[in-house]
Short mmCIF file of C-alpha atoms in Angstrom, two decimals:
data_model
loop_
_atom_site.label_atom_id
_atom_site.label_comp_id
_atom_site.label_asym_id
_atom_site.label_seq_id
_atom_site.Cartn_x
_atom_site.Cartn_y
_atom_site.Cartn_z
CA MET R 1 -38.99 -139.82 -172.15
CA VAL R 2 -40.99 -142.92 -171.19
CA LEU R 3 -42.08 -144.80 -168.14
CA PRO R 4 -40.16 -147.92 -167.17
CA GLU R 5 -41.76 -151.07 -168.54
CA LYS R 6 -42.65 -152.71 -165.20
CA PRO R 7 -43.46 -150.09 -162.60
CA PRO R 8 -46.94 -151.49 -161.78
CA GLN R 9 -45.42 -154.69 -160.36
CA THR R 10 -43.34 -152.76 -157.82
CA ARG R 11 -45.65 -149.80 -157.29
CA GLY R 12 -46.64 -150.43 -153.66
CA TRP R 13 -43.15 -150.30 -152.18
CA PRO R 14 -41.95 -147.26 -154.20
CA LEU R 15 -45.18 -145.45 -153.35
CA ALA R 16 -44.61 -145.99 -149.63
CA VAL R 17 -40.98 -144.86 -149.88
CA VAL R 18 -41.83 -141.68 -151.79
CA LEU R 19 -44.67 -140.86 -149.38
CA GLY R 20 -42.42 -141.40 -146.37
CA THR R 21 -39.55 -139.44 -147.88
CA TYR R 22 -41.82 -136.53 -148.74
CA ALA R 23 -43.21 -136.46 -145.19
CA VAL R 24 -39.72 -136.59 -143.63
CA ALA R 25 -38.48 -133.77 -145.86
CA MET R 26 -41.43 -131.56 -144.93
CA CYS R 27 -41.11 -132.43 -141.23
CA GLY R 28 -37.67 -130.82 -141.11
CA THR R 29 -38.93 -127.56 -142.56
CA THR R 30 -41.31 -126.83 -139.66
CA MET R 31 -39.19 -128.08 -136.75
CA PRO R 32 -38.08 -124.56 -135.74
CA THR R 33 -41.71 -123.40 -135.44
CA ALA R 34 -42.29 -124.36 -131.80
CA LEU R 35 -38.75 -123.32 -130.85
CA TYR R 36 -38.87 -119.70 -132.04
CA PRO R 37 -39.22 -118.25 -128.50
CA MET R 38 -36.26 -120.36 -127.37
CA LEU R 39 -34.24 -119.31 -130.42
CA GLN R 40 -35.09 -115.68 -129.70
CA ASP R 41 -33.69 -115.96 -126.19
CA GLU R 42 -30.69 -118.10 -127.16
CA TYR R 43 -29.57 -116.17 -130.24
CA GLY R 44 -30.99 -112.71 -129.56
CA LEU R 45 -33.53 -112.74 -132.40
CA SER R 46 -36.26 -110.09 -132.62
CA THR R 47 -39.81 -110.85 -133.77
CA ALA R 48 -38.91 -109.63 -137.25
CA ASP R 49 -35.79 -111.82 -137.23
CA SER R 50 -37.85 -114.87 -136.30
CA THR R 51 -40.38 -114.33 -139.07
CA GLN R 52 -37.55 -113.62 -141.50
CA LEU R 53 -35.97 -116.92 -140.45
CA PHE R 54 -39.18 -118.59 -141.57
CA ALA R 55 -39.65 -116.40 -144.64
CA ILE R 56 -36.13 -116.96 -145.98
CA TYR R 57 -37.00 -120.64 -146.15
CA ALA R 58 -40.08 -119.87 -148.27
CA LEU R 59 -38.12 -117.51 -150.52
CA VAL R 60 -35.42 -120.13 -151.10
CA VAL R 61 -38.09 -122.72 -151.89
CA LEU R 62 -39.60 -120.27 -154.34
CA THR R 63 -36.23 -119.65 -156.02
CA VAL R 64 -35.33 -123.35 -156.26
CA LEU R 65 -38.74 -124.19 -157.70
CA CYS R 66 -38.37 -121.46 -160.31
CA ILE R 67 -34.88 -122.57 -161.37
CA PHE R 68 -35.08 -126.35 -160.96
CA GLY R 69 -38.83 -126.96 -161.18
CA SER R 70 -38.53 -128.95 -164.42
CA LEU R 71 -35.30 -130.77 -163.51
CA SER R 72 -37.02 -134.04 -162.58
CA ASP R 73 -38.74 -134.13 -165.98
CA ALA R 74 -35.28 -134.26 -167.57
CA ILE R 75 -33.04 -136.34 -165.28
CA GLY R 76 -35.64 -138.36 -163.38
CA ARG R 77 -37.54 -138.00 -160.11
CA LYS R 78 -35.22 -140.06 -157.90
CA PRO R 79 -31.97 -138.09 -158.38
CA VAL R 80 -33.71 -134.82 -157.56
CA MET R 81 -35.32 -136.32 -154.46
CA ILE R 82 -31.93 -137.58 -153.27
CA LEU R 83 -30.34 -134.15 -153.79
CA GLY R 84 -33.13 -132.63 -151.70
CA LEU R 85 -32.61 -135.12 -148.87
CA LEU R 86 -28.86 -134.40 -148.88
CA ALA R 87 -29.67 -130.71 -148.35
CA SER R 88 -32.08 -131.72 -145.57
CA ALA R 89 -29.43 -133.77 -143.77
CA ALA R 90 -26.90 -130.94 -144.07
CA SER R 91 -29.47 -128.51 -142.67
CA GLY R 92 -30.11 -130.74 -139.65
CA VAL R 93 -26.40 -131.06 -138.90
CA LEU R 94 -25.87 -127.31 -139.17
CA TYR R 95 -28.81 -126.59 -136.85
CA ALA R 96 -27.43 -129.05 -134.33
CA VAL R 97 -24.03 -127.34 -134.15
CA ALA R 98 -25.21 -123.72 -134.62
CA THR R 99 -23.52 -121.18 -132.35
CA ASP R 100 -24.93 -117.93 -133.75
CA ALA R 101 -27.82 -116.50 -135.78
CA PRO R 102 -26.05 -116.56 -139.19
CA MET R 103 -25.63 -120.33 -138.87
CA LEU R 104 -29.36 -120.63 -138.25
CA PHE R 105 -30.09 -118.69 -141.42
CA ILE R 106 -27.72 -120.90 -143.45
CA ALA R 107 -29.38 -124.02 -142.03
CA ARG R 108 -32.78 -122.55 -142.88
CA THR R 109 -31.58 -121.85 -146.41
CA LEU R 110 -30.53 -125.49 -146.86
CA SER R 111 -33.94 -126.54 -145.56
CA GLY R 112 -35.50 -124.37 -148.26
CA VAL R 113 -33.31 -126.02 -150.91
CA CYS R 114 -34.61 -129.40 -149.75
CA ALA R 115 -38.25 -128.35 -149.92
CA GLY R 116 -37.78 -126.66 -153.29
CA LEU R 117 -36.29 -129.80 -154.83
CA VAL R 118 -38.60 -132.30 -153.17
CA THR R 119 -42.03 -130.61 -153.25
CA GLY R 120 -42.73 -130.46 -156.98
CA THR R 121 -40.73 -133.62 -157.69
CA ALA R 122 -42.54 -135.73 -155.09
CA THR R 123 -45.90 -134.45 -156.32
CA ALA R 124 -45.06 -135.54 -159.86
CA TYR R 125 -43.49 -138.84 -158.66
CA LEU R 126 -46.64 -139.78 -156.76
CA ALA R 127 -48.88 -138.85 -159.70
CA ASP R 128 -46.71 -141.08 -161.91
CA LEU R 129 -46.91 -144.03 -159.52
CA VAL R 130 -50.70 -143.97 -159.08
CA SER R 131 -51.38 -143.13 -162.76
CA SER R 132 -53.98 -140.56 -161.75
CA SER R 133 -53.34 -136.84 -161.42
CA GLY R 134 -56.28 -136.39 -159.04
CA ARG R 135 -55.30 -139.21 -156.68
CA GLY R 136 -51.65 -138.23 -156.98
CA ALA R 137 -52.49 -134.67 -155.95
CA ALA R 138 -54.56 -135.94 -153.00
CA ILE R 139 -51.92 -138.24 -151.52
CA SER R 140 -49.17 -135.70 -152.26
CA SER R 141 -50.95 -132.98 -150.32
CA LEU R 142 -51.67 -135.45 -147.51
CA ALA R 143 -47.98 -136.41 -147.20
CA ASN R 144 -47.00 -132.75 -147.37
CA MET R 145 -49.27 -131.68 -144.52
CA ALA R 146 -48.59 -134.76 -142.39
CA GLY R 147 -44.89 -133.98 -142.57
CA LEU R 148 -45.33 -130.29 -141.90
CA GLY R 149 -47.61 -131.00 -138.96
CA SER R 150 -45.26 -133.47 -137.29
CA GLY R 151 -42.29 -131.06 -137.31
CA PRO R 152 -43.27 -128.68 -134.47
CA ALA R 153 -44.52 -131.47 -132.20
CA LEU R 154 -41.46 -133.66 -132.75
CA ALA R 155 -39.06 -130.77 -132.10
CA ALA R 156 -40.91 -129.59 -129.00
CA PHE R 157 -41.25 -133.01 -127.37
CA LEU R 158 -37.66 -134.06 -128.05
CA THR R 159 -36.42 -130.72 -126.69
CA PHE R 160 -38.64 -131.06 -123.62
CA PHE R 161 -37.47 -134.57 -122.76
CA PHE R 162 -33.82 -133.90 -123.61
CA PRO R 163 -33.29 -130.32 -122.36
CA ALA R 164 -29.53 -130.78 -122.12
CA THR R 165 -29.43 -131.11 -125.92
CA PRO R 166 -31.85 -128.43 -127.17
CA MET R 167 -31.12 -129.06 -130.85
CA ILE R 168 -31.48 -132.85 -130.64
CA ALA R 169 -34.51 -132.83 -132.95
CA PHE R 170 -32.41 -131.62 -135.84
CA SER R 171 -29.83 -134.37 -135.29
CA VAL R 172 -32.63 -136.94 -135.34
CA HIS R 173 -34.01 -135.47 -138.54
CA ALA R 174 -30.59 -135.57 -140.20
CA VAL R 175 -30.45 -139.32 -139.47
CA LEU R 176 -33.97 -139.82 -140.86
CA SER R 177 -32.99 -137.93 -144.01
CA GLY R 178 -30.01 -140.24 -144.47
CA LEU R 179 -32.24 -143.28 -144.08
CA CYS R 180 -34.62 -141.91 -146.72
CA ILE R 181 -31.71 -141.49 -149.15
CA VAL R 182 -30.87 -145.19 -148.73
CA LEU R 183 -34.50 -146.21 -149.32
CA LEU R 184 -34.81 -143.98 -152.38
CA ALA R 185 -31.73 -145.58 -153.89
CA MET R 186 -33.49 -148.96 -153.71
CA ILE R 187 -36.60 -148.09 -155.74
CA PRO R 188 -37.06 -147.58 -159.49
CA ASP R 189 -37.54 -144.16 -161.04
CA SER R 190 -40.80 -143.33 -162.82
CA VAL R 191 -39.13 -141.29 -165.57
CA ALA R 192 -36.32 -142.34 -167.88
CA HIS R 193 -33.38 -140.00 -168.46
CA ARG R 194 -33.88 -137.81 -171.51
CA ARG R 195 -30.93 -137.68 -173.89
CA GLY R 196 -31.25 -133.96 -174.51
CA GLY R 197 -30.46 -133.28 -170.87
CA TRP R 198 -31.79 -130.46 -168.75
CA LYS R 199 -31.97 -126.83 -169.73
CA LEU R 200 -32.52 -123.97 -167.32
CA SER R 201 -36.18 -122.94 -167.53
CA LEU R 202 -38.91 -121.62 -165.30
CA PRO R 203 -41.66 -124.07 -164.28
CA LEU R 204 -44.26 -123.57 -166.98
CA VAL R 205 -47.81 -124.73 -167.52
CA PRO R 206 -48.83 -125.88 -171.03
CA ARG R 207 -51.14 -123.47 -172.84
CA LEU R 208 -54.17 -125.75 -172.73
CA ALA R 209 -53.94 -125.95 -168.92
CA ARG R 210 -53.31 -122.28 -168.13
CA ARG R 211 -56.93 -121.50 -167.37
CA ASP R 212 -57.00 -124.51 -165.05
CA PHE R 213 -53.87 -123.14 -163.38
CA CYS R 214 -55.54 -119.78 -162.74
CA VAL R 215 -58.65 -121.40 -161.27
CA GLY R 216 -56.64 -123.84 -159.15
CA GLY R 217 -54.19 -121.12 -158.14
CA LEU R 218 -56.94 -119.19 -156.35
CA MET R 219 -57.17 -122.10 -153.94
CA THR R 220 -53.64 -121.50 -152.65
CA LEU R 221 -54.71 -118.48 -150.55
CA GLY R 222 -54.55 -120.63 -147.42
CA PHE R 223 -50.77 -120.84 -147.83
CA ALA R 224 -50.57 -117.21 -146.70
CA VAL R 225 -52.37 -118.23 -143.49
CA MET R 226 -50.02 -121.19 -143.07
CA GLY R 227 -46.95 -118.99 -143.52
CA GLY R 228 -48.10 -116.19 -141.25
CA CYS R 229 -49.41 -118.38 -138.46
CA THR R 230 -46.46 -120.78 -138.57
CA ALA R 231 -44.02 -117.88 -138.24
CA MET R 232 -45.94 -116.07 -135.51
CA THR R 233 -48.04 -118.54 -133.50
CA SER R 234 -45.49 -119.68 -130.93
CA ILE R 235 -44.30 -116.10 -130.38
CA LEU R 236 -47.87 -114.81 -129.99
CA VAL R 237 -48.81 -117.65 -127.65
CA VAL R 238 -45.83 -116.92 -125.39
CA ARG R 239 -45.82 -113.12 -125.50
CA ALA R 240 -49.55 -112.34 -125.64
CA PHE R 241 -51.23 -115.43 -124.19
CA GLY R 242 -48.61 -116.35 -121.58
CA ILE R 243 -48.28 -120.05 -122.52
CA THR R 244 -44.71 -121.27 -122.07
CA ASP R 245 -45.01 -125.07 -121.77
CA LEU R 246 -42.89 -126.41 -124.63
CA ARG R 247 -45.15 -129.41 -125.18
CA LEU R 248 -48.18 -127.15 -125.61
CA LEU R 249 -46.23 -124.92 -127.97
CA GLY R 250 -45.39 -127.95 -130.08
CA LEU R 251 -48.99 -129.13 -130.21
CA ILE R 252 -50.29 -125.63 -130.99
CA GLY R 253 -47.65 -125.23 -133.69
CA SER R 254 -48.84 -128.46 -135.27
CA LEU R 255 -52.53 -127.63 -134.93
CA ILE R 256 -53.06 -125.84 -138.24
CA PHE R 257 -51.17 -128.55 -140.12
CA GLY R 258 -53.20 -131.27 -138.43
CA ALA R 259 -56.41 -129.45 -139.28
CA THR R 260 -55.24 -129.09 -142.88
CA THR R 261 -54.56 -132.83 -143.09
CA VAL R 262 -58.03 -133.62 -141.72
CA GLY R 263 -59.55 -131.07 -144.10
CA GLN R 264 -58.06 -132.88 -147.08
CA LYS R 265 -59.68 -136.17 -146.08
CA ALA R 266 -62.95 -134.86 -144.70
CA GLY R 267 -63.73 -131.86 -146.88
CA GLY R 268 -61.95 -132.35 -150.20
CA LYS R 269 -64.88 -134.02 -151.95
CA LEU R 270 -67.40 -131.53 -150.56
CA VAL R 271 -65.31 -128.53 -151.57
CA SER R 272 -64.65 -129.97 -155.03
CA GLU R 273 -68.43 -129.79 -155.54
CA LYS R 274 -69.04 -126.54 -153.61
CA VAL R 275 -65.88 -124.48 -153.73
CA GLN R 276 -67.53 -121.48 -152.09
CA LEU R 277 -67.74 -123.42 -148.82
CA GLY R 278 -63.96 -123.65 -148.71
CA TYR R 279 -63.49 -119.92 -149.20
CA ALA R 280 -66.22 -119.17 -146.65
CA GLY R 281 -64.50 -121.36 -144.06
CA LEU R 282 -61.15 -119.69 -144.75
CA ALA R 283 -62.75 -116.26 -144.24
CA VAL R 284 -64.40 -117.31 -140.96
CA GLY R 285 -61.16 -118.79 -139.65
CA ALA R 286 -59.27 -115.62 -140.57
CA VAL R 287 -61.83 -113.44 -138.76
CA LEU R 288 -61.50 -115.55 -135.60
CA ILE R 289 -57.70 -115.25 -135.78
CA ALA R 290 -58.07 -111.49 -136.21
CA ILE R 291 -60.32 -110.89 -133.20
CA ALA R 292 -58.57 -113.30 -130.79
CA PRO R 293 -55.80 -110.86 -129.71
CA ARG R 294 -58.47 -108.23 -128.99
CA LEU R 295 -59.99 -110.50 -126.33
CA GLY R 296 -58.59 -111.42 -122.95
CA GLY R 297 -57.57 -114.46 -120.93
CA GLY R 298 -58.57 -117.97 -121.85
CA LEU R 299 -61.19 -116.74 -124.33
CA ALA R 300 -58.48 -115.20 -126.51
CA VAL R 301 -56.54 -118.48 -126.65
CA THR R 302 -59.69 -120.49 -127.39
CA VAL R 303 -60.85 -118.20 -130.20
CA TYR R 304 -57.37 -118.14 -131.74
CA LEU R 305 -57.07 -121.94 -131.69
CA VAL R 306 -60.56 -122.37 -133.15
CA GLY R 307 -59.60 -119.90 -135.88
CA LEU R 308 -56.48 -121.94 -136.67
CA VAL R 309 -58.54 -125.13 -136.89
CA VAL R 310 -61.24 -123.61 -139.13
CA ALA R 311 -58.68 -121.98 -141.42
CA GLY R 312 -56.64 -125.19 -141.56
CA LEU R 313 -59.65 -127.36 -142.36
CA SER R 314 -60.70 -124.99 -145.15
CA HIS R 315 -57.20 -124.71 -146.58
CA GLY R 316 -56.84 -128.49 -146.45
CA ALA R 317 -60.06 -128.94 -148.38
CA LEU R 318 -59.19 -126.28 -150.97
CA PHE R 319 -55.60 -126.70 -152.05
CA PRO R 320 -55.57 -130.40 -153.13
CA VAL R 321 -58.65 -129.64 -155.22
CA GLY R 322 -56.73 -126.77 -156.80
CA LEU R 323 -53.70 -128.98 -157.41
CA GLY R 324 -55.90 -131.63 -159.01
CA ILE R 325 -57.43 -129.00 -161.31
CA VAL R 326 -53.96 -127.85 -162.35
CA LEU R 327 -52.71 -131.38 -163.14
CA ARG R 328 -55.80 -132.88 -164.73
CA ARG R 329 -54.81 -132.04 -168.33
CA ILE R 330 -51.03 -132.31 -167.89
CA GLU R 331 -49.04 -135.00 -169.70
CA LEU R 332 -46.42 -137.01 -167.83
CA ARG R 333 -43.51 -135.10 -169.39
CA HIS R 334 -44.83 -131.78 -168.05
CA ARG R 335 -46.05 -132.84 -164.59
CA GLY R 336 -42.87 -131.91 -162.72
CA SER R 337 -42.86 -128.42 -164.19
CA ALA R 338 -46.59 -127.83 -163.71
CA SER R 339 -46.69 -129.07 -160.13
CA SER R 340 -43.63 -126.94 -159.33
CA ALA R 341 -45.43 -123.91 -160.80
CA PHE R 342 -48.35 -124.54 -158.45
CA TRP R 343 -46.05 -124.79 -155.44
CA VAL R 344 -44.24 -121.60 -156.54
CA LEU R 345 -47.50 -119.76 -156.09
CA GLY R 346 -48.13 -121.43 -152.73
CA TYR R 347 -44.70 -120.65 -151.34
CA ALA R 348 -44.83 -117.09 -152.62
CA LEU R 349 -47.94 -116.60 -150.49
CA THR R 350 -46.28 -118.41 -147.59
CA ALA R 351 -43.34 -115.99 -147.66
CA LEU R 352 -45.61 -112.99 -148.08
CA GLY R 353 -47.69 -113.98 -145.06
CA ALA R 354 -44.67 -114.51 -142.84
CA LEU R 355 -42.83 -111.35 -143.89
CA GLY R 356 -45.93 -109.20 -143.68
CA LEU R 357 -46.70 -110.35 -140.15
CA GLY R 358 -43.09 -109.88 -139.08
CA TRP R 359 -42.81 -106.35 -140.41
CA VAL R 360 -46.12 -105.19 -138.95
CA GLY R 361 -45.35 -106.98 -135.67
CA GLN R 362 -42.03 -105.18 -135.37
CA ILE R 363 -43.80 -101.81 -135.73
CA SER R 364 -47.05 -102.29 -133.85
CA GLY R 365 -46.64 -105.52 -131.82
CA GLU R 366 -47.63 -109.12 -132.39
CA SER R 367 -51.28 -108.70 -131.40
CA MET R 368 -52.03 -105.86 -133.81
CA ALA R 369 -50.14 -107.62 -136.60
CA VAL R 370 -52.27 -110.75 -136.21
CA THR R 371 -55.47 -108.68 -136.20
CA CYS R 372 -54.51 -106.88 -139.43
CA PHE R 373 -53.36 -110.10 -141.02
CA GLY R 374 -56.59 -111.95 -140.27
CA ALA R 375 -58.73 -109.10 -141.62
CA ILE R 376 -56.76 -108.97 -144.88
CA ILE R 377 -56.99 -112.75 -145.38
CA ALA R 378 -60.75 -112.66 -144.81
CA LEU R 379 -61.18 -109.97 -147.47
CA CYS R 380 -58.94 -111.88 -149.88
CA ALA R 381 -60.97 -115.06 -149.34
CA ILE R 382 -64.16 -113.22 -150.25
CA GLY R 383 -62.46 -111.78 -153.34
CA CYS R 384 -61.17 -115.19 -154.45
CA ALA R 385 -64.63 -116.70 -154.03
CA ARG R 386 -66.17 -114.02 -156.25
CA LEU R 387 -63.41 -114.38 -158.84
CA HIS R 388 -63.75 -118.16 -158.88
CA ARG R 389 -67.48 -117.88 -159.46
CA ARG R 390 -66.95 -115.42 -162.32
CA TRP R 391 -64.37 -117.64 -164.02
CA ASP R 392 -66.50 -120.72 -163.46
CA ASP R 393 -69.57 -119.05 -164.96
CA SER R 394 -67.46 -117.86 -167.88
CA ALA R 395 -66.19 -121.37 -168.53
CA ASN R 396 -69.68 -122.84 -168.33
CA SER R 397 -71.04 -120.22 -170.74
CA ARG R 398 -68.57 -121.47 -173.39
CA ILE R 399 -69.94 -125.03 -173.30
CA PRO R 400 -72.20 -125.55 -176.33
CA ALA R 401 -75.83 -126.18 -175.54
CA GLY R 402 -77.17 -129.67 -176.09
CA PRO R 403 -79.51 -130.55 -178.99
#
C-alpha cells in the first residue's frame, strides 16, 4: 500500500475538505445535547433514558471502531469517510421524522456508526496529508472538538428561531452531510487500495508502540467528563438550576467543547512539557463540578460552569498530546488501526461516564449523581498523574547514561 505520487500538489484543498467533513460529522453527534429536556417532554424519556440515548451512541462508536477500525488501511480513507457521512445523513433524516422514542434510538445508533467510521479514519487521513503524526493529531483533535462544540449551539438556536419545526437542525445537518459526500468524492485518497483486501480485525497497536499507547491512553480520562457532562448538563441546568432558555442551554451545552478546543491551542505545548498540569486542571475542574449542586442559586450555576471550563481546557490540552504520543512511531499502513484504538479507549470512557451518571441519577437524583461523578473523576485524575510519573520515570531509567 503506497501513497499516491502527487498528493503534495493538491494537499491544501483535500486537507480543508477532510477537516470540514470531520467537523460536520462530529457536529451531528452532539446536536441532541441541548434538546434533551425537550425530548424528555416530547417523547416521555426519563433521566436514565436520556443518558442512555447518549451512551448508546458511544457504545455503537466503540463497536464500529473495534470491528472496522483498520478498514481505511485496506480500502482507502475516502470510501470509509463517505460511508460514515451516508450514515450521518440517514440519522438526520430519521431524527427529523421521528414520532416515538425507538426512532430516536435508531437515529442515535446511525449517528454512532458515522462517528465510528469517521473518527479514526479522519485522524489517519489528516496525518497522511500533513506528513506529520504530531501535527495530524493536533488538527484532528481540533476539528473533532470544533464539530462537537457546534452541535448543541446549532441545534438550540435553529430550534429557538424555528419553533414550529423542532427537529429542523437535523434536517439541516442531513443536507450538510450530503454536501460533504460530494466534496469528498472530488479529492484524492491518501492510501491506495491493497490487493489483499480487508480482513476483520480489532484495531491494534504495533508492539513497538504499545508502551506509547499506554502512556497516551492515560490522557483520555477527560472523555469520561465529556460523556457525563454532555449527557447530563442540559437536564441538570433545567431541573436543578432552573434555566430554561433554549439559547442558553445550547451555549452551555457547547461550553465544555469550546473550552476543550481552546485548551488544545493554548495549553497543548505547555502540557506536553508538564503533563502533571493537565491532570491537576482536570482534577480541579471535576471538584468544582462536584460541589456545584451542593450550593444554591446563581453561585451553583457559576461554579458548575467554571468547572466545565477548567475540565474542558485541561482535557483539550491533554488528549491531543496523548494522541500524538500514540502515533509518533506508527507507520502509514498502521495509522488507521492505531488511531482507532486510541478513540476506542476514549469512547469507552465517554459511554461509561454517561451511563454511570444516568444510573446514579435515576436512583438518587441528578444533583447527587453529578457530585459523585465529579469526586470520582478527581480521584482518577490524581491516580493517572501518579501512574504517568511512574511510567515516565521507568522509561527514563532505561535510557543509557552518556559517556
